[in-house]
GROMACS .gro file of C-alpha atoms in nm:
model
  318
    1UNK     CA    1  11.263   4.547  15.235
    2UNK     CA    2  11.222   4.824  14.980
    3UNK     CA    3  11.448   5.128  14.986
    4UNK     CA    4  11.244   5.436  15.065
    5UNK     CA    5  11.475   5.680  14.883
    6UNK     CA    6  11.642   5.684  14.545
    7UNK     CA    7  11.872   5.941  14.386
    8UNK     CA    8  11.778   6.001  14.022
    9UNK     CA    9  11.915   6.193  13.725
   10UNK     CA   10  11.736   6.313  13.411
   11UNK     CA   11  11.962   6.396  13.116
   12UNK     CA   12  11.882   6.677  12.872
   13UNK     CA   13  12.112   6.669  12.571
   14UNK     CA   14  12.129   6.562  12.205
   15UNK     CA   15  12.383   6.359  12.008
   16UNK     CA   16  12.490   6.419  11.649
   17UNK     CA   17  12.192   6.295  11.451
   18UNK     CA   18  12.233   5.953  11.286
   19UNK     CA   19  12.571   5.895  11.454
   20UNK     CA   20  12.546   5.587  11.670
   21UNK     CA   21  12.901   5.608  11.802
   22UNK     CA   22  12.869   5.971  11.911
   23UNK     CA   23  12.542   5.887  12.089
   24UNK     CA   24  12.703   5.594  12.273
   25UNK     CA   25  12.996   5.812  12.378
   26UNK     CA   26  12.759   6.083  12.503
   27UNK     CA   27  12.555   5.826  12.696
   28UNK     CA   28  12.876   5.704  12.859
   29UNK     CA   29  12.987   6.056  12.946
   30UNK     CA   30  12.654   6.167  13.093
   31UNK     CA   31  12.599   5.840  13.279
   32UNK     CA   32  12.940   5.867  13.442
   33UNK     CA   33  12.875   6.228  13.532
   34UNK     CA   34  12.538   6.145  13.687
   35UNK     CA   35  12.665   5.837  13.872
   36UNK     CA   36  12.956   6.042  14.003
   37UNK     CA   37  12.703   6.269  14.174
   38UNK     CA   38  12.526   5.978  14.338
   39UNK     CA   39  12.250   5.898  14.087
   40UNK     CA   40  12.117   5.543  14.108
   41UNK     CA   41  11.861   5.579  13.825
   42UNK     CA   42  11.957   5.774  13.511
   43UNK     CA   43  11.709   5.860  13.235
   44UNK     CA   44  11.778   5.970  12.875
   45UNK     CA   45  11.534   6.126  12.621
   46UNK     CA   46  11.321   5.974  12.347
   47UNK     CA   47  11.529   5.807  12.070
   48UNK     CA   48  11.846   5.956  12.215
   49UNK     CA   49  12.033   5.684  12.030
   50UNK     CA   50  12.073   5.796  11.748
   51UNK     CA   51  11.858   6.112  11.774
   52UNK     CA   52  11.517   6.256  11.693
   53UNK     CA   53  11.506   6.388  11.333
   54UNK     CA   54  11.286   6.688  11.406
   55UNK     CA   55  11.197   6.888  11.096
   56UNK     CA   56  11.310   6.636  10.835
   57UNK     CA   57  11.064   6.523  10.568
   58UNK     CA   58  11.264   6.228  10.429
   59UNK     CA   59  11.130   6.337  10.089
   60UNK     CA   60  10.781   6.212  10.173
   61UNK     CA   61  10.462   6.365  10.035
   62UNK     CA   62  10.115   6.218  10.014
   63UNK     CA   63  10.136   5.975   9.724
   64UNK     CA   64  10.513   5.985   9.667
   65UNK     CA   65  10.858   5.934   9.816
   66UNK     CA   66  11.196   6.037   9.671
   67UNK     CA   67  11.523   5.853   9.618
   68UNK     CA   68  11.705   6.106   9.838
   69UNK     CA   69  11.453   6.060  10.116
   70UNK     CA   70  11.499   5.684  10.102
   71UNK     CA   71  11.874   5.734  10.143
   72UNK     CA   72  11.822   5.959  10.446
   73UNK     CA   73  11.597   5.693  10.596
   74UNK     CA   74  11.855   5.421  10.533
   75UNK     CA   75  12.106   5.637  10.714
   76UNK     CA   76  11.865   5.639  11.009
   77UNK     CA   77  11.822   5.261  10.982
   78UNK     CA   78  12.199   5.209  10.971
   79UNK     CA   79  12.241   5.412  11.290
   80UNK     CA   80  11.967   5.224  11.478
   81UNK     CA   81  12.045   4.932  11.710
   82UNK     CA   82  11.936   4.576  11.770
   83UNK     CA   83  11.775   4.492  12.105
   84UNK     CA   84  11.950   4.286  12.228
   85UNK     CA   85  12.265   4.346  12.027
   86UNK     CA   86  12.624   4.472  12.041
   87UNK     CA   87  12.525   4.820  12.157
   88UNK     CA   88  12.303   4.693  12.438
   89UNK     CA   89  12.594   4.481  12.560
   90UNK     CA   90  12.809   4.796  12.582
   91UNK     CA   91  12.535   4.981  12.768
   92UNK     CA   92  12.474   4.690  13.004
   93UNK     CA   93  12.844   4.684  13.091
   94UNK     CA   94  12.831   5.058  13.159
   95UNK     CA   95  12.539   5.011  13.399
   96UNK     CA   96  12.722   4.725  13.571
   97UNK     CA   97  13.047   4.917  13.605
   98UNK     CA   98  12.871   5.215  13.765
   99UNK     CA   99  12.612   5.002  13.952
  100UNK     CA  100  12.318   5.207  13.828
  101UNK     CA  101  11.985   5.167  13.652
  102UNK     CA  102  11.986   5.332  13.309
  103UNK     CA  103  11.680   5.404  13.092
  104UNK     CA  104  11.741   5.514  12.733
  105UNK     CA  105  11.525   5.600  12.433
  106UNK     CA  106  11.655   5.424  12.121
  107UNK     CA  107  11.567   5.352  11.761
  108UNK     CA  108  11.540   4.974  11.737
  109UNK     CA  109  11.581   4.761  11.425
  110UNK     CA  110  11.335   4.477  11.373
  111UNK     CA  111  11.532   4.153  11.369
  112UNK     CA  112  11.246   3.902  11.371
  113UNK     CA  113  11.079   3.935  11.034
  114UNK     CA  114  11.177   4.152  10.737
  115UNK     CA  115  11.448   4.352  10.924
  116UNK     CA  116  11.311   4.657  10.740
  117UNK     CA  117  11.113   4.820  11.021
  118UNK     CA  118  11.232   5.056  11.294
  119UNK     CA  119  11.073   5.105  11.637
  120UNK     CA  120  11.083   5.391  11.884
  121UNK     CA  121  11.174   5.207  12.203
  122UNK     CA  122  11.275   5.251  12.566
  123UNK     CA  123  11.534   5.008  12.700
  124UNK     CA  124  11.609   4.939  13.068
  125UNK     CA  125  11.940   4.828  13.218
  126UNK     CA  126  12.014   4.716  13.573
  127UNK     CA  127  12.321   4.746  13.797
  128UNK     CA  128  12.401   4.380  13.752
  129UNK     CA  129  12.468   4.441  13.383
  130UNK     CA  130  12.143   4.304  13.247
  131UNK     CA  131  11.900   4.428  12.984
  132UNK     CA  132  11.589   4.425  13.200
  133UNK     CA  133  11.328   4.500  12.935
  134UNK     CA  134  11.204   4.730  12.663
  135UNK     CA  135  10.895   4.916  12.553
  136UNK     CA  136  10.801   4.992  12.193
  137UNK     CA  137  10.594   5.305  12.131
  138UNK     CA  138  10.239   5.194  12.058
  139UNK     CA  139  10.149   5.469  11.810
  140UNK     CA  140  10.409   5.693  11.644
  141UNK     CA  141  10.274   6.047  11.613
  142UNK     CA  142  10.198   6.217  11.281
  143UNK     CA  143  10.486   6.192  11.036
  144UNK     CA  144  10.672   5.965  11.279
  145UNK     CA  145  10.461   5.687  11.129
  146UNK     CA  146  10.681   5.704  10.819
  147UNK     CA  147  10.980   5.617  11.036
  148UNK     CA  148  10.864   5.372  11.303
  149UNK     CA  149  10.631   5.076  11.330
  150UNK     CA  150  10.376   5.021  11.608
  151UNK     CA  151  10.456   4.833  11.927
  152UNK     CA  152  10.216   4.589  12.091
  153UNK     CA  153  10.090   4.513  12.440
  154UNK     CA  154  10.371   4.271  12.516
  155UNK     CA  155  10.608   4.560  12.593
  156UNK     CA  156  10.398   4.757  12.842
  157UNK     CA  157  10.696   4.708  13.067
  158UNK     CA  158  10.713   4.775  13.441
  159UNK     CA  159  11.021   4.659  13.632
  160UNK     CA  160  11.067   4.582  14.002
  161UNK     CA  161  11.364   4.752  14.166
  162UNK     CA  162  11.480   4.780  14.528
  163UNK     CA  163  11.323   5.128  14.541
  164UNK     CA  164  10.992   5.061  14.367
  165UNK     CA  165  10.845   4.979  14.028
  166UNK     CA  166  10.967   5.174  13.723
  167UNK     CA  167  10.827   5.193  13.372
  168UNK     CA  168  10.698   5.442  13.122
  169UNK     CA  169  10.543   5.548  12.795
  170UNK     CA  170  10.696   5.758  12.520
  171UNK     CA  171  10.588   6.113  12.439
  172UNK     CA  172  10.234   6.135  12.301
  173UNK     CA  173  10.133   5.779  12.381
  174UNK     CA  174  10.099   5.931  12.726
  175UNK     CA  175   9.785   6.098  12.588
  176UNK     CA  176   9.627   5.752  12.559
  177UNK     CA  177   9.420   5.715  12.881
  178UNK     CA  178   9.393   5.337  12.853
  179UNK     CA  179   9.767   5.298  12.802
  180UNK     CA  180   9.828   5.501  13.117
  181UNK     CA  181   9.577   5.288  13.305
  182UNK     CA  182   9.758   4.972  13.195
  183UNK     CA  183  10.077   5.113  13.347
  184UNK     CA  184   9.909   5.224  13.671
  185UNK     CA  185   9.758   4.877  13.712
  186UNK     CA  186  10.109   4.732  13.732
  187UNK     CA  187  10.183   4.931  14.047
  188UNK     CA  188  10.415   5.186  13.890
  189UNK     CA  189  10.593   5.413  14.139
  190UNK     CA  190  10.835   5.598  13.908
  191UNK     CA  191  10.683   5.677  13.570
  192UNK     CA  192  10.934   5.769  13.296
  193UNK     CA  193  10.826   5.983  13.000
  194UNK     CA  194  11.101   6.026  12.738
  195UNK     CA  195  10.969   6.288  12.497
  196UNK     CA  196  11.035   6.519  12.203
  197UNK     CA  197  10.764   6.767  12.312
  198UNK     CA  198  10.905   7.098  12.437
  199UNK     CA  199  10.576   7.286  12.448
  200UNK     CA  200  10.431   7.439  12.764
  201UNK     CA  201  10.135   7.200  12.742
  202UNK     CA  202  10.367   6.902  12.797
  203UNK     CA  203  10.425   7.026  13.149
  204UNK     CA  204  10.052   7.002  13.213
  205UNK     CA  205  10.064   6.645  13.084
  206UNK     CA  206  10.339   6.521  13.313
  207UNK     CA  207  10.191   6.695  13.616
  208UNK     CA  208   9.854   6.536  13.539
  209UNK     CA  209  10.012   6.189  13.506
  210UNK     CA  210  10.183   6.230  13.842
  211UNK     CA  211   9.861   6.342  14.009
  212UNK     CA  212   9.648   6.079  13.834
  213UNK     CA  213   9.884   5.787  13.889
  214UNK     CA  214  10.009   5.909  14.228
  215UNK     CA  215  10.363   5.840  14.111
  216UNK     CA  216  10.683   6.030  14.047
  217UNK     CA  217  10.728   6.136  13.684
  218UNK     CA  218  11.072   6.173  13.525
  219UNK     CA  219  11.042   6.355  13.193
  220UNK     CA  220  11.350   6.373  12.970
  221UNK     CA  221  11.374   6.574  12.647
  222UNK     CA  222  11.656   6.667  12.412
  223UNK     CA  223  11.808   7.010  12.382
  224UNK     CA  224  11.890   7.007  12.010
  225UNK     CA  225  12.029   7.266  11.770
  226UNK     CA  226  12.102   7.265  11.397
  227UNK     CA  227  12.466   7.194  11.479
  228UNK     CA  228  12.368   6.837  11.573
  229UNK     CA  229  12.248   6.767  11.214
  230UNK     CA  230  12.483   6.635  10.943
  231UNK     CA  231  12.493   6.894  10.664
  232UNK     CA  232  12.519   6.628  10.391
  233UNK     CA  233  12.167   6.492  10.437
  234UNK     CA  234  11.961   6.491  10.119
  235UNK     CA  235  11.690   6.690  10.298
  236UNK     CA  236  11.901   6.908  10.525
  237UNK     CA  237  11.734   7.212  10.365
  238UNK     CA  238  11.409   7.110  10.539
  239UNK     CA  239  11.539   7.289  10.850
  240UNK     CA  240  11.697   7.585  10.665
  241UNK     CA  241  11.429   7.833  10.777
  242UNK     CA  242  11.392   7.690  11.128
  243UNK     CA  243  11.534   7.854  11.439
  244UNK     CA  244  11.880   7.738  11.540
  245UNK     CA  245  11.734   7.576  11.852
  246UNK     CA  246  11.518   7.290  11.724
  247UNK     CA  247  11.417   7.160  12.068
  248UNK     CA  248  11.443   7.382  12.377
  249UNK     CA  249  11.415   7.092  12.624
  250UNK     CA  250  11.179   7.109  12.919
  251UNK     CA  251  11.299   6.806  13.116
  252UNK     CA  252  11.148   6.798  13.465
  253UNK     CA  253  11.079   6.585  13.772
  254UNK     CA  254  10.733   6.583  13.933
  255UNK     CA  255  10.614   6.437  14.264
  256UNK     CA  256  10.306   6.216  14.324
  257UNK     CA  257  10.084   6.515  14.399
  258UNK     CA  258  10.174   6.689  14.074
  259UNK     CA  259  10.423   6.939  14.217
  260UNK     CA  260  10.767   6.998  14.069
  261UNK     CA  261  11.061   6.838  14.245
  262UNK     CA  262  11.281   6.995  13.976
  263UNK     CA  263  11.126   7.257  13.749
  264UNK     CA  264  11.166   7.240  13.369
  265UNK     CA  265  11.509   7.311  13.222
  266UNK     CA  266  11.499   7.513  12.899
  267UNK     CA  267  11.748   7.645  12.642
  268UNK     CA  268  12.051   7.445  12.754
  269UNK     CA  269  12.193   7.101  12.809
  270UNK     CA  270  12.208   6.971  13.161
  271UNK     CA  271  12.128   6.698  13.411
  272UNK     CA  272  11.850   6.728  13.666
  273UNK     CA  273  11.912   6.561  14.002
  274UNK     CA  274  11.666   6.476  14.278
  275UNK     CA  275  11.615   6.245  14.573
  276UNK     CA  276  11.276   6.075  14.550
  277UNK     CA  277  11.100   5.986  14.875
  278UNK     CA  278  10.901   5.672  14.798
  279UNK     CA  279  10.688   5.708  15.112
  280UNK     CA  280  10.526   6.002  14.934
  281UNK     CA  281  10.386   5.759  14.676
  282UNK     CA  282  10.212   5.560  14.949
  283UNK     CA  283  10.091   5.872  15.127
  284UNK     CA  284   9.954   6.025  14.805
  285UNK     CA  285   9.729   5.723  14.748
  286UNK     CA  286   9.551   5.778  15.081
  287UNK     CA  287   9.276   5.977  14.911
  288UNK     CA  288   9.314   5.868  14.548
  289UNK     CA  289   9.426   5.537  14.397
  290UNK     CA  290   9.319   5.531  14.034
  291UNK     CA  291   9.336   5.150  14.003
  292UNK     CA  292   9.248   5.077  14.365
  293UNK     CA  293   8.988   5.228  14.598
  294UNK     CA  294   8.906   5.504  14.348
  295UNK     CA  295   8.834   5.263  14.063
  296UNK     CA  296   8.490   5.129  13.978
  297UNK     CA  297   8.537   4.788  13.812
  298UNK     CA  298   8.162   4.733  13.830
  299UNK     CA  299   8.127   5.026  13.588
  300UNK     CA  300   8.457   5.040  13.397
  301UNK     CA  301   8.689   4.758  13.288
  302UNK     CA  302   9.002   4.757  13.075
  303UNK     CA  303   9.118   4.452  12.878
  304UNK     CA  304   9.487   4.454  12.788
  305UNK     CA  305   9.619   4.216  12.524
  306UNK     CA  306   9.973   4.156  12.646
  307UNK     CA  307  10.051   3.884  12.392
  308UNK     CA  308  10.331   3.936  12.145
  309UNK     CA  309  10.189   3.980  11.795
  310UNK     CA  310  10.346   3.780  11.513
  311UNK     CA  311  10.276   3.842  11.147
  312UNK     CA  312  10.385   3.488  11.062
  313UNK     CA  313  10.310   3.183  11.276
  314UNK     CA  314  10.443   2.840  11.198
  315UNK     CA  315  10.195   2.558  11.222
  316UNK     CA  316  10.353   2.226  11.312
  317UNK     CA  317  10.192   1.913  11.171
  318UNK     CA  318  10.147   1.607  11.392
   0.00000   0.00000   0.00000
């Protein structure tokens, strides 16, 4: 029988950019703090490990890249993690020790082909100390495409838990209506939206998703300042004229009718706590179920390719 309540925590913080160890230590600290206050599901922001390089150009212009920019990018690559890998083992042990579910945005190194590509990913850990799954961002936004490759339909991940089905999309891929529909069709109850968007309009987005999907939405963003950036980056001067606060946050928790459970947190680090009542998900779908009684499959159909895409396939001879 499903649990009808779950205590959740949404972390708003930022590590030192490009410092994997500092990020891991901060994840440990915040997870322990949240678990100590009864959280059973703990969510971290987009690419929390090892940080979102807001404002950096990596020396890229249309038609050219620089040697210094390539070095900054390698620094990002060196601080990324393998999934699975040594860092995920550490995080899985943390989840097991505290008996919690942990969801973290990470930068993931490709380990299957060239090893030269990074992905913006969400990884999920369970209280039994297992890596339950991952999602790779389908389309990096704007200049992010210089940093990260594109995910495929094989990681549109939704995970069964004792308190409902959890999953999510990252930042602006939540503006892709068909991607959202693919998540709704998997029976998602708690929709997680790690983000780097601190604008007022993001709040409209997460409230719409909650109302459209009739699900809880947990949105986690970083609160980041210039002090989190290493001063010896080749392109540190890219942020010289920027305000000291590079991301003001805006993490929030929204209920299945689009109302705030916890209103947005701005201009500081913190952890948002809430108790989610899963009966509200069921009740909210009484008059609207976007992939159920309110769908029209005779008019609209969505085809999702959930096969893993491989650039090289080996053909075996008989």
